[in-house]
Short mmCIF file of C-alpha atoms in Angstrom, two decimals:
data_model
loop_
_atom_site.label_atom_id
_atom_site.label_comp_id
_atom_site.label_asym_id
_atom_site.label_seq_id
_atom_site.Cartn_x
_atom_site.Cartn_y
_atom_site.Cartn_z
CA MET A 354 -9.98 -42.99 60.12
CA ARG A 355 -11.27 -41.16 57.05
CA VAL A 356 -11.75 -42.42 53.52
CA VAL A 357 -11.21 -40.18 50.51
CA VAL A 358 -11.68 -40.91 46.81
CA ASP A 359 -9.71 -38.77 44.36
CA HIS A 360 -12.18 -37.95 41.60
CA ASN A 361 -9.36 -36.95 39.26
CA LEU A 362 -8.11 -40.53 39.35
CA CYS A 363 -11.40 -42.42 39.85
CA GLU A 364 -12.81 -43.76 36.59
CA GLY A 365 -15.73 -45.82 37.82
CA ASN A 366 -14.12 -49.27 37.75
CA GLY A 367 -16.23 -50.12 40.76
CA ARG A 368 -13.94 -52.54 42.60
CA CYS A 369 -14.44 -50.56 45.79
CA ALA A 370 -18.22 -50.78 45.58
CA GLU A 371 -17.92 -54.54 45.02
CA VAL A 372 -15.85 -55.23 48.14
CA ALA A 373 -17.23 -52.51 50.44
CA PRO A 374 -20.69 -51.43 49.31
CA GLN A 375 -21.33 -49.99 52.78
CA VAL A 376 -18.66 -47.41 52.15
CA PHE A 377 -18.51 -46.81 48.37
CA GLU A 378 -21.21 -46.16 45.81
CA LEU A 379 -20.64 -45.96 42.07
CA ARG A 380 -22.85 -43.25 40.60
CA ASP A 381 -23.98 -42.32 37.09
CA ASP A 382 -21.13 -39.88 36.60
CA ASP A 383 -18.76 -42.87 36.69
CA ARG A 384 -17.30 -41.82 40.03
CA SER A 385 -17.18 -43.58 43.37
CA TYR A 386 -18.70 -41.67 46.28
CA VAL A 387 -17.85 -42.29 49.91
CA LEU A 388 -21.05 -42.96 51.85
CA VAL A 389 -19.49 -42.97 55.31
CA GLU A 390 -16.53 -40.58 55.56
CA SER A 391 -15.49 -41.76 59.02
CA PRO A 392 -16.35 -45.45 58.93
CA PRO A 393 -16.27 -47.76 62.00
CA GLN A 394 -13.16 -49.87 62.64
CA ASP A 395 -14.86 -53.12 61.68
CA LEU A 396 -14.90 -51.91 58.05
CA ARG A 397 -11.15 -51.27 58.03
CA ALA A 398 -10.16 -54.56 56.36
CA LYS A 399 -12.69 -54.11 53.55
CA ILE A 400 -11.60 -50.51 52.99
CA GLN A 401 -7.96 -51.53 52.85
CA LEU A 402 -8.84 -54.20 50.30
CA ALA A 403 -10.69 -51.61 48.22
CA THR A 404 -7.66 -49.33 48.46
CA THR A 405 -5.35 -52.10 47.20
CA LEU A 406 -7.69 -53.27 44.44
CA CYS A 407 -8.53 -49.88 42.96
CA PRO A 408 -6.86 -50.01 39.54
CA ARG A 409 -6.26 -46.28 39.62
CA GLN A 410 -5.16 -46.19 43.26
CA ALA A 411 -7.70 -43.43 43.79
CA ILE A 412 -8.60 -44.27 47.41
CA ARG A 413 -6.81 -43.02 50.47
CA LEU A 414 -7.34 -44.17 54.01
CA ILE A 415 -6.30 -41.36 56.37
CA GLU A 416 -5.64 -42.03 60.03
CA ASP A 417 -6.80 -39.26 62.34
CA MET B 1214 24.02 -74.96 28.95
CA ALA B 1215 25.73 -72.33 31.11
CA ALA B 1216 24.22 -71.80 34.54
CA LEU B 1217 22.04 -68.76 34.97
CA THR B 1218 23.73 -65.97 36.91
CA LEU B 1219 22.81 -62.39 37.74
CA GLU B 1220 25.88 -61.11 35.92
CA THR B 1221 25.14 -62.84 32.64
CA LEU B 1222 21.37 -63.17 32.41
CA ASP B 1223 19.70 -61.33 29.54
CA ILE B 1224 16.14 -59.99 29.66
CA ILE B 1225 16.43 -57.42 26.87
CA ASN B 1226 17.75 -59.10 23.71
CA PRO B 1227 14.68 -59.46 21.46
CA ASP B 1228 16.18 -62.50 19.71
CA LEU B 1229 15.99 -64.41 22.98
CA TYR B 1230 12.28 -63.63 23.18
CA VAL B 1231 11.85 -65.15 19.72
CA GLN B 1232 13.88 -68.25 20.47
CA ARG B 1233 12.84 -69.00 24.04
CA GLY B 1234 9.74 -66.90 24.81
CA TYR B 1235 9.56 -64.94 28.06
CA PRO B 1236 12.64 -65.25 30.35
CA TYR B 1237 10.70 -66.65 33.33
CA GLU B 1238 13.75 -68.30 34.90
CA GLU B 1239 15.75 -65.10 34.70
CA TRP B 1240 12.95 -63.10 36.31
CA ALA B 1241 12.54 -65.73 39.03
CA LEU B 1242 16.24 -65.46 39.87
CA LEU B 1243 15.99 -61.67 39.99
CA ARG B 1244 12.89 -61.76 42.23
CA LYS B 1245 14.68 -64.11 44.59
CA GLU B 1246 18.15 -62.60 44.72
CA ALA B 1247 18.02 -59.04 43.38
CA PRO B 1248 14.50 -57.66 43.11
CA VAL B 1249 15.80 -54.15 42.43
CA PHE B 1250 18.72 -54.97 40.16
CA ARG B 1251 21.18 -52.67 38.47
CA TYR B 1252 21.29 -54.07 34.93
CA VAL B 1253 24.43 -53.11 33.04
CA ARG B 1254 25.24 -54.71 29.69
CA PRO B 1255 27.02 -53.59 26.54
CA GLY B 1256 24.67 -51.86 24.13
CA VAL B 1257 21.93 -51.35 26.73
CA GLU B 1258 21.21 -48.11 28.60
CA PRO B 1259 21.80 -49.05 32.29
CA PHE B 1260 18.59 -49.41 34.26
CA TRP B 1261 17.06 -50.83 37.43
CA ALA B 1262 15.12 -54.03 36.70
CA ILE B 1263 11.98 -54.13 38.87
CA THR B 1264 10.63 -57.69 39.00
CA LYS B 1265 8.51 -57.99 42.14
CA HIS B 1266 4.78 -57.20 42.32
CA ALA B 1267 5.03 -55.03 45.43
CA ASP B 1268 7.84 -52.90 44.01
CA LEU B 1269 6.09 -52.52 40.67
CA VAL B 1270 2.95 -51.31 42.47
CA ASN B 1271 4.97 -49.01 44.72
CA VAL B 1272 6.72 -47.36 41.77
CA SER B 1273 3.51 -47.11 39.72
CA ARG B 1274 1.69 -45.36 42.58
CA GLN B 1275 4.21 -42.51 42.61
CA PRO B 1276 4.11 -40.88 39.17
CA ASP B 1277 5.70 -37.68 40.49
CA LEU B 1278 8.75 -39.47 41.88
CA PHE B 1279 8.93 -42.02 39.06
CA LYS B 1280 7.81 -40.23 35.95
CA SER B 1281 6.97 -41.40 32.46
CA SER B 1282 9.01 -40.07 29.57
CA GLN B 1283 9.81 -40.40 25.88
CA PHE B 1284 12.03 -43.29 26.85
CA LEU B 1285 9.22 -45.83 26.93
CA PHE B 1286 11.10 -49.11 27.17
CA VAL B 1287 14.62 -50.45 27.35
CA THR B 1288 16.14 -51.82 24.15
CA GLN B 1289 19.55 -52.93 23.02
CA ASP B 1290 21.61 -51.06 20.46
CA GLU B 1291 20.58 -51.87 16.92
CA PRO B 1292 20.60 -49.73 13.79
CA GLY B 1293 17.63 -47.43 14.07
CA SER B 1294 16.95 -48.02 17.78
CA PRO B 1295 16.08 -46.73 20.35
CA LEU B 1296 12.95 -45.17 18.99
CA PRO B 1297 13.53 -41.51 18.17
CA ASP B 1298 11.48 -39.06 20.25
CA GLU B 1299 9.13 -38.15 17.42
CA ALA B 1300 8.26 -41.80 16.86
CA VAL B 1301 7.18 -42.25 20.45
CA LEU B 1302 4.75 -39.37 19.87
CA ARG B 1303 3.13 -37.30 22.63
CA GLN B 1304 0.40 -39.34 24.22
CA LEU B 1305 -0.80 -40.78 27.51
CA LEU B 1306 2.09 -43.22 27.92
CA ASN B 1307 4.68 -40.48 28.13
CA MET B 1308 2.63 -37.81 29.90
CA ASN B 1309 2.64 -37.05 33.61
CA PRO B 1310 0.17 -35.56 36.08
CA PRO B 1311 -1.53 -33.14 35.82
CA GLU B 1312 -1.40 -33.09 32.02
CA HIS B 1313 -1.89 -36.86 31.79
CA GLY B 1314 -5.24 -36.66 33.59
CA GLU B 1315 -6.43 -33.81 31.35
CA TYR B 1316 -5.82 -35.90 28.27
CA ARG B 1317 -7.15 -39.12 29.71
CA ARG B 1318 -10.42 -37.45 30.69
CA ALA B 1319 -11.05 -36.57 27.02
CA VAL B 1320 -12.15 -40.19 26.43
CA ASN B 1321 -12.10 -42.23 29.63
CA GLN B 1322 -15.86 -42.21 30.08
CA ARG B 1323 -16.05 -44.36 26.93
CA PHE B 1324 -13.91 -47.08 28.55
CA THR B 1325 -15.67 -47.59 31.89
CA PRO B 1326 -17.13 -51.05 32.64
CA ARG B 1327 -20.59 -49.62 31.95
CA ALA B 1328 -19.61 -47.99 28.67
CA VAL B 1329 -17.93 -51.07 27.25
CA GLN B 1330 -20.94 -53.22 28.14
CA GLN B 1331 -22.80 -51.22 25.49
CA LEU B 1332 -20.45 -52.74 22.94
CA LYS B 1333 -21.19 -56.30 24.05
CA GLU B 1334 -23.62 -57.06 21.23
CA GLN B 1335 -21.19 -55.83 18.61
CA ILE B 1336 -18.36 -57.80 20.18
CA GLU B 1337 -20.52 -60.95 20.25
CA ARG B 1338 -21.50 -60.45 16.62
CA ILE B 1339 -17.95 -59.82 15.40
CA THR B 1340 -16.69 -62.87 17.31
CA THR B 1341 -19.47 -65.08 15.92
CA GLU B 1342 -18.67 -63.97 12.37
CA VAL B 1343 -14.94 -64.55 12.83
CA LEU B 1344 -15.60 -68.09 14.03
CA ASP B 1345 -18.20 -68.71 11.29
CA ASP B 1346 -15.43 -68.14 8.73
CA LEU B 1347 -13.54 -71.10 10.20
CA VAL B 1348 -16.39 -73.60 9.94
CA GLY B 1349 -15.86 -76.47 7.50
CA ARG B 1350 -12.10 -76.00 7.35
CA GLU B 1351 -9.51 -78.07 9.20
CA GLU B 1352 -6.44 -75.88 9.63
CA CYS B 1353 -5.70 -72.20 9.99
CA ASP B 1354 -3.29 -69.68 11.47
CA PHE B 1355 -5.18 -68.73 14.63
CA VAL B 1356 -3.41 -65.36 14.80
CA THR B 1357 -4.29 -64.00 11.39
CA GLU B 1358 -7.70 -65.68 11.17
CA VAL B 1359 -9.00 -65.07 14.68
CA SER B 1360 -6.88 -63.23 17.28
CA ALA B 1361 -6.00 -60.32 15.05
CA LYS B 1362 -9.52 -59.74 13.80
CA LEU B 1363 -11.53 -59.06 16.95
CA PRO B 1364 -9.60 -56.22 18.63
CA LEU B 1365 -9.02 -54.52 15.32
CA ALA B 1366 -12.70 -54.61 14.43
CA VAL B 1367 -13.80 -53.43 17.87
CA ILE B 1368 -11.48 -50.43 18.08
CA ALA B 1369 -12.24 -49.52 14.48
CA GLU B 1370 -15.97 -49.61 15.27
CA MET B 1371 -15.42 -47.50 18.38
CA PHE B 1372 -13.60 -44.93 16.31
CA GLY B 1373 -16.05 -45.03 13.44
CA ILE B 1374 -13.48 -46.16 10.84
CA PRO B 1375 -15.14 -47.65 7.76
CA ARG B 1376 -14.53 -51.32 7.03
CA ALA B 1377 -12.73 -50.56 3.77
CA ASP B 1378 -9.90 -48.99 5.79
CA TRP B 1379 -9.40 -51.73 8.37
CA ALA B 1380 -6.69 -53.66 6.49
CA MET B 1381 -4.58 -50.50 6.25
CA MET B 1382 -4.96 -49.85 10.00
CA PHE B 1383 -3.75 -53.38 10.71
CA ARG B 1384 -0.69 -52.98 8.52
CA LEU B 1385 0.28 -49.60 9.99
CA SER B 1386 -0.28 -50.76 13.56
CA ASN B 1387 2.07 -53.70 13.06
CA ALA B 1388 4.67 -51.42 11.53
CA MET B 1389 4.52 -49.05 14.48
CA ILE B 1390 4.68 -51.53 17.37
CA GLY B 1391 7.06 -54.07 15.94
CA PRO B 1392 9.44 -52.25 13.64
CA ALA B 1393 12.35 -54.47 14.70
CA ASP B 1394 10.50 -57.49 13.41
CA PRO B 1395 11.18 -57.92 9.69
CA GLU B 1396 7.79 -59.43 9.00
CA TYR B 1397 5.85 -56.53 10.52
CA GLY B 1398 8.23 -53.68 9.92
CA GLY B 1399 9.01 -53.98 6.25
CA SER B 1400 12.37 -54.21 4.58
CA ALA B 1401 13.92 -50.80 5.30
CA THR B 1402 15.66 -49.79 8.50
CA ILE B 1403 13.69 -49.61 11.73
CA LYS B 1404 13.67 -45.82 11.70
CA GLU B 1405 12.49 -45.58 8.11
CA ASN B 1406 9.75 -48.13 8.70
CA LEU B 1407 8.43 -46.09 11.59
CA GLU B 1408 8.53 -42.79 9.77
CA ARG B 1409 6.67 -44.11 6.78
CA ALA B 1410 3.99 -45.77 8.89
CA ARG B 1411 3.59 -42.66 11.00
CA MET B 1412 3.08 -40.39 8.01
CA GLU B 1413 0.37 -42.56 6.48
CA PHE B 1414 -1.37 -42.83 9.82
CA PHE B 1415 -1.38 -39.08 10.37
CA GLN B 1416 -2.67 -38.34 6.90
CA TYR B 1417 -5.62 -40.63 7.32
CA PHE B 1418 -6.60 -39.38 10.76
CA ASN B 1419 -6.23 -35.73 9.86
CA GLN B 1420 -8.92 -36.29 7.27
CA LEU B 1421 -11.11 -38.21 9.69
CA CYS B 1422 -10.89 -35.44 12.31
CA GLU B 1423 -11.76 -32.75 9.80
CA ASP B 1424 -14.87 -34.70 8.87
CA ARG B 1425 -15.87 -35.24 12.51
CA ARG B 1426 -15.51 -31.55 13.30
CA LYS B 1427 -17.96 -30.71 10.53
CA ASN B 1428 -20.20 -33.74 11.16
CA PRO B 1429 -19.78 -34.95 14.73
CA ARG B 1430 -21.10 -38.40 15.60
CA ASP B 1431 -21.29 -40.46 18.78
CA ASP B 1432 -17.94 -42.15 18.17
CA LEU B 1433 -14.45 -42.04 19.60
CA ALA B 1434 -13.06 -40.12 16.62
CA SER B 1435 -15.57 -37.33 17.24
CA ALA B 1436 -14.81 -37.34 20.99
CA LEU B 1437 -11.15 -36.73 20.19
CA ALA B 1438 -11.62 -34.37 17.23
CA ASN B 1439 -13.94 -32.18 19.32
CA GLY B 1440 -12.38 -32.89 22.72
CA LYS B 1441 -10.83 -30.32 25.04
CA VAL B 1442 -7.79 -30.26 27.26
CA TYR B 1443 -7.41 -27.25 29.57
CA GLY B 1444 -10.50 -25.87 27.81
CA GLU B 1445 -8.85 -25.93 24.38
CA PRO B 1446 -8.99 -28.38 21.44
CA LEU B 1447 -6.23 -30.99 21.49
CA PRO B 1448 -3.13 -29.68 19.70
CA PRO B 1449 -2.59 -31.43 16.32
CA PHE B 1450 0.43 -33.58 17.20
CA GLU B 1451 -1.11 -34.76 20.48
CA LEU B 1452 -4.44 -35.41 18.77
CA LEU B 1453 -2.89 -37.65 16.15
CA SER B 1454 -0.69 -39.31 18.75
CA TYR B 1455 -3.85 -40.19 20.67
CA PHE B 1456 -5.32 -41.98 17.67
CA ALA B 1457 -2.11 -43.91 17.17
CA LEU B 1458 -1.98 -44.90 20.82
CA LEU B 1459 -5.56 -46.15 21.01
CA ILE B 1460 -5.27 -48.14 17.81
CA ILE B 1461 -1.91 -49.70 18.56
CA ALA B 1462 -2.61 -50.38 22.22
CA GLY B 1463 -6.02 -51.91 21.55
CA ASN B 1464 -4.84 -53.99 18.65
CA GLU B 1465 -1.60 -55.73 19.55
CA THR B 1466 -2.02 -56.56 23.17
CA THR B 1467 -5.49 -58.07 23.01
CA ARG B 1468 -4.45 -60.05 19.97
CA ASN B 1469 -1.48 -61.47 21.84
CA ALA B 1470 -3.57 -62.33 24.89
CA THR B 1471 -6.11 -64.13 22.71
CA THR B 1472 -3.49 -66.23 20.94
CA GLY B 1473 -1.58 -66.93 24.14
CA GLY B 1474 -4.83 -67.84 25.84
CA LEU B 1475 -5.68 -70.53 23.33
CA HIS B 1476 -2.10 -71.74 23.42
CA ALA B 1477 -2.39 -72.07 27.20
CA LEU B 1478 -5.65 -73.99 26.90
CA ILE B 1479 -4.12 -76.34 24.31
CA SER B 1480 -1.14 -76.88 26.62
CA HIS B 1481 -3.38 -77.48 29.64
CA PRO B 1482 -6.09 -79.84 28.37
CA ALA B 1483 -7.70 -80.22 31.81
CA GLN B 1484 -8.32 -76.46 31.88
CA TRP B 1485 -9.71 -76.54 28.34
CA GLU B 1486 -12.12 -79.32 29.33
CA ARG B 1487 -13.07 -77.33 32.41
CA LEU B 1488 -13.93 -74.28 30.32
CA LYS B 1489 -15.90 -76.32 27.79
CA ARG B 1490 -17.91 -77.97 30.59
CA ASP B 1491 -18.66 -74.59 32.13
CA PRO B 1492 -18.36 -71.62 29.74
CA SER B 1493 -19.57 -69.32 32.54
CA LEU B 1494 -15.96 -69.50 33.77
CA ALA B 1495 -15.01 -67.25 30.84
CA PRO B 1496 -14.57 -64.05 32.94
CA LYS B 1497 -12.18 -65.74 35.40
CA ALA B 1498 -10.48 -67.50 32.50
CA ALA B 1499 -10.01 -64.17 30.73
CA GLU B 1500 -8.34 -62.71 33.82
CA GLU B 1501 -6.03 -65.72 34.15
CA ILE B 1502 -5.19 -65.44 30.45
CA VAL B 1503 -4.13 -61.81 30.98
CA ARG B 1504 -1.96 -62.82 33.92
CA TRP B 1505 -0.51 -65.78 32.04
CA THR B 1506 0.27 -64.00 28.78
CA SER B 1507 1.09 -60.52 30.15
CA PRO B 1508 1.54 -59.09 26.66
CA VAL B 1509 3.19 -55.87 27.85
CA ILE B 1510 6.65 -56.94 28.98
CA GLN B 1511 7.98 -53.64 30.30
CA PHE B 1512 7.48 -49.93 30.67
CA THR B 1513 10.09 -47.58 32.07
CA ARG B 1514 10.02 -44.79 34.62
CA ILE B 1515 12.65 -42.19 35.44
CA ALA B 1516 13.49 -41.18 39.00
CA THR B 1517 12.96 -37.45 39.51
CA ALA B 1518 14.88 -37.47 42.80
CA ASP B 1519 17.17 -39.77 44.74
CA ALA B 1520 15.17 -42.60 46.31
CA VAL B 1521 15.65 -45.85 48.15
CA LEU B 1522 13.87 -48.85 46.70
CA GLY B 1523 14.28 -52.45 47.82
CA GLY B 1524 17.33 -51.43 49.83
CA GLN B 1525 19.02 -49.95 46.77
CA GLN B 1526 20.02 -46.31 46.39
CA LEU B 1527 18.51 -44.90 43.20
CA HIS B 1528 19.67 -41.53 41.87
CA GLU B 1529 17.80 -38.77 40.15
CA GLY B 1530 17.71 -39.52 36.43
CA ASP B 1531 18.01 -43.31 36.87
CA VAL B 1532 15.89 -45.41 34.55
CA LEU B 1533 13.68 -48.13 36.01
CA ALA B 1534 12.06 -50.88 33.93
CA LEU B 1535 8.93 -52.51 35.34
CA PHE B 1536 8.52 -56.14 34.24
CA TYR B 1537 4.82 -56.96 34.34
CA PRO B 1538 5.02 -60.66 33.44
CA SER B 1539 7.45 -61.12 36.31
CA ALA B 1540 5.06 -59.46 38.79
CA ALA B 1541 2.38 -61.76 37.39
CA ARG B 1542 4.31 -64.80 38.63
CA ASP B 1543 5.42 -63.37 41.97
CA GLU B 1544 5.52 -66.22 44.48
CA ASP B 1545 4.68 -63.80 47.30
CA VAL B 1546 1.38 -62.88 45.68
CA PHE B 1547 0.12 -65.96 43.83
CA GLU B 1548 -0.46 -69.53 44.93
CA GLU B 1549 1.32 -71.76 42.42
CA PRO B 1550 2.09 -68.86 40.07
CA SER B 1551 3.30 -71.18 37.32
CA ALA B 1552 -0.02 -73.00 37.24
CA PHE B 1553 -2.53 -71.98 34.59
CA ASP B 1554 -5.82 -72.05 36.51
CA ILE B 1555 -8.87 -70.61 34.76
CA GLY B 1556 -10.74 -70.49 38.06
CA ARG B 1557 -8.03 -68.53 39.85
CA TYR B 1558 -9.64 -66.05 42.24
CA PRO B 1559 -8.68 -63.54 43.45
CA ASN B 1560 -6.30 -62.74 40.64
CA PRO B 1561 -4.52 -59.53 41.63
CA HIS B 1562 -2.14 -59.38 38.68
CA VAL B 1563 -0.96 -55.97 37.51
CA SER B 1564 -0.60 -56.89 33.86
CA PHE B 1565 -2.88 -53.97 32.99
CA GLY B 1566 -0.66 -51.78 35.15
CA ILE B 1567 -1.90 -49.96 38.24
CA GLY B 1568 -2.42 -46.35 39.29
CA GLU B 1569 -2.20 -43.26 37.11
CA HIS B 1570 -1.45 -45.15 33.87
CA PHE B 1571 -3.66 -48.19 34.49
CA CYS B 1572 -4.63 -49.52 31.09
CA LEU B 1573 -7.40 -47.33 29.68
CA GLY B 1574 -8.67 -50.25 27.60
CA ALA B 1575 -8.63 -52.86 30.37
CA ASN B 1576 -12.41 -53.24 30.61
CA LEU B 1577 -12.70 -53.46 26.84
CA ALA B 1578 -9.93 -56.06 26.62
CA ARG B 1579 -11.57 -58.11 29.35
CA LEU B 1580 -14.91 -58.09 27.58
CA GLU B 1581 -13.35 -59.09 24.26
CA LEU B 1582 -11.48 -61.97 25.88
CA GLN B 1583 -14.54 -63.13 27.85
CA VAL B 1584 -16.70 -63.20 24.73
CA MET B 1585 -14.03 -64.86 22.58
CA PHE B 1586 -13.22 -67.63 25.04
CA ARG B 1587 -16.85 -68.29 25.92
CA GLN B 1588 -17.67 -68.66 22.24
CA LEU B 1589 -14.61 -70.85 21.66
CA ALA B 1590 -15.64 -73.05 24.59
CA GLU B 1591 -19.10 -73.37 23.09
CA ARG B 1592 -18.11 -73.98 19.46
CA MET B 1593 -14.56 -75.34 19.21
CA GLU B 1594 -14.95 -79.08 19.59
CA PHE B 1595 -11.35 -79.97 18.94
CA VAL B 1596 -8.05 -78.08 18.66
CA GLU B 1597 -4.34 -78.89 18.55
CA LEU B 1598 -1.19 -77.22 17.28
CA ALA B 1599 -0.50 -78.02 13.61
CA GLY B 1600 3.07 -76.73 13.61
CA PRO B 1601 5.56 -74.60 15.54
CA THR B 1602 4.49 -71.17 16.78
CA ARG B 1603 6.52 -68.13 15.78
CA ARG B 1604 7.05 -65.29 18.23
CA MET B 1605 7.41 -61.55 17.75
CA ARG B 1606 10.93 -60.12 17.88
CA SER B 1607 10.45 -57.71 20.79
CA SER B 1608 11.26 -57.30 24.48
CA PHE B 1609 8.60 -54.63 24.85
CA VAL B 1610 5.36 -56.29 23.78
CA GLY B 1611 5.48 -60.09 23.58
CA GLY B 1612 3.40 -62.50 21.66
CA ILE B 1613 2.92 -65.24 19.18
CA LYS B 1614 2.90 -64.03 15.59
CA HIS B 1615 1.74 -67.25 13.97
CA MET B 1616 0.03 -70.25 15.50
CA PRO B 1617 -1.03 -72.94 13.05
CA ILE B 1618 -3.84 -75.06 14.48
CA ARG B 1619 -5.83 -78.09 13.44
CA TYR B 1620 -9.38 -77.77 14.70
CA ARG B 1621 -13.09 -78.33 14.29
CA ILE B 1622 -15.59 -75.56 14.89
CA ARG B 1623 -19.32 -76.21 15.07
CA ALA B 1624 -21.59 -74.35 12.72
CA ARG B 1625 -23.52 -71.62 14.47
CA PRO B 1626 -25.93 -73.07 17.07
#
C-alpha cells in the first residue's frame, strides 16, 4: 500500500502525526509529509485512523 | 400530542426551533427509519435530509459530485426568504474546487493550530477581562455579557479592527446571520434588513482595505487586502464577502457554543463539578461542548450527477441538506450519544464539518472555548439559571439568544 497526502487540502491540523508519527510529520510549512511512502502492513490500522480523522480528508491510502 | 411520523415531522420551521430547541427526536426517527429522506412540505424547496454521520462524511468528501452553491441552507417560504443570491455573497461557503482552495489559501496559514496558539495570551486576557466585569454582581445575561464578547473581540483583533468599531460589527453580524429574527434583524422585511447591513459592512471594509494596501500590517485585514488568488488581487466583491464570512462565522457560532456549553454544565451538575475539580479537562470539555451544541444546523449540497446514496436514487440537481447536530448524536458512532460527558474521548463529531469545507476557524474556536471554560471552572463558584432562555429564530444556525443567570465569580486570583 502507498500513502499520499494532498498538499492542496492539507492545512497542518496534525491529527495524522498524532496517531501515526512513524508515517506522518508536520513541518514548518504547515503541511504533513509522508515519511514512509510504502509502509509495512502493521501500520495499516493507524494509517486508516489518520485517514478518517484528517479534518480535510487530505490522506489517501492506495492499494497496489 | 400527535405521534411523530416521517410524513408530518418538521425540521425546517424556525418557530419550532424557538419553541422546542433542536428537533432531536425527529432526527433520531430519520436516522433510524429513513437516513436519506426525501423531505417534501408546502413552502419548502424539496430536499434530501441527510441525518447519519457516515452519509454526511461521504457527501462532504465528494465536493465535485455534491457541490456547494448560492443555496446555502433550506428555509421555508416567508416574505423576504430565501436569501437572495447577492446576500449570500461570493465566499468560501459557496465556492467549489479548485477555486475554493485558491481562496482558502489566502488566509489558512493564520488558522492552523500553531498559528492560533500565538493568540493564546490575547484570548486569555480578553476572557479574564470579560469575567472581571462580572465580579461583585449577582445576575446577568450570560449571552450579552460573556458569550458574545470573546469571539467578537478575538476576530476583531485578528483583523486589526479598532475597539471603537466593535459594537457596530456586532450589530451588523447579527443582522446578517439572523435576519428572520426580529430582535437581531430590525423592523423592516428580511430582505431590507440584509441589504442595509450589507451596505454598511462593505463601506467600512472598503476603507479598511484601502488603508492596509497603503500601510500593510501583520493582520488578517492586510492578508486579505494584499492577498492573491490565481496570482491576482481578490476581486472587490469576493474580497468584501470574505470579510463578512470571517466575521459572521467567527462570531455567531462560537458565541452559541459558549452559551450552550454553560447551559449544558448547569443542566449536568456532576459534569460541572468534574470540570471544577479538574480544569485540565477543558480541551475535552470544549470538544464535547461543540458536539453537544452543534451550532451549525445544516448546510446544503447540490448533486451534479445522478447518484445512489443510502439506497436512494438521487438525481442531478437534487438538493441535499446535511444535519450536523444529528450526525453528532449518531448511535452508530457515539456511546450514549445523549449523554453530556466532558471527558468523552475519542469524540469524532463532524460539527465543524469535514473535508474541503472543514471549518477554517475550528482551531480558533477550540482555543477560545478551552480558555473560556477553564477560566469559568477556576473562577465561577456558583451558577444557576435565573429565568427562561430565549432561542434564536433559525433552522440554519441555532443557539440561545438570552440566558439570564444567577452566579458568583471570584475576583481575579
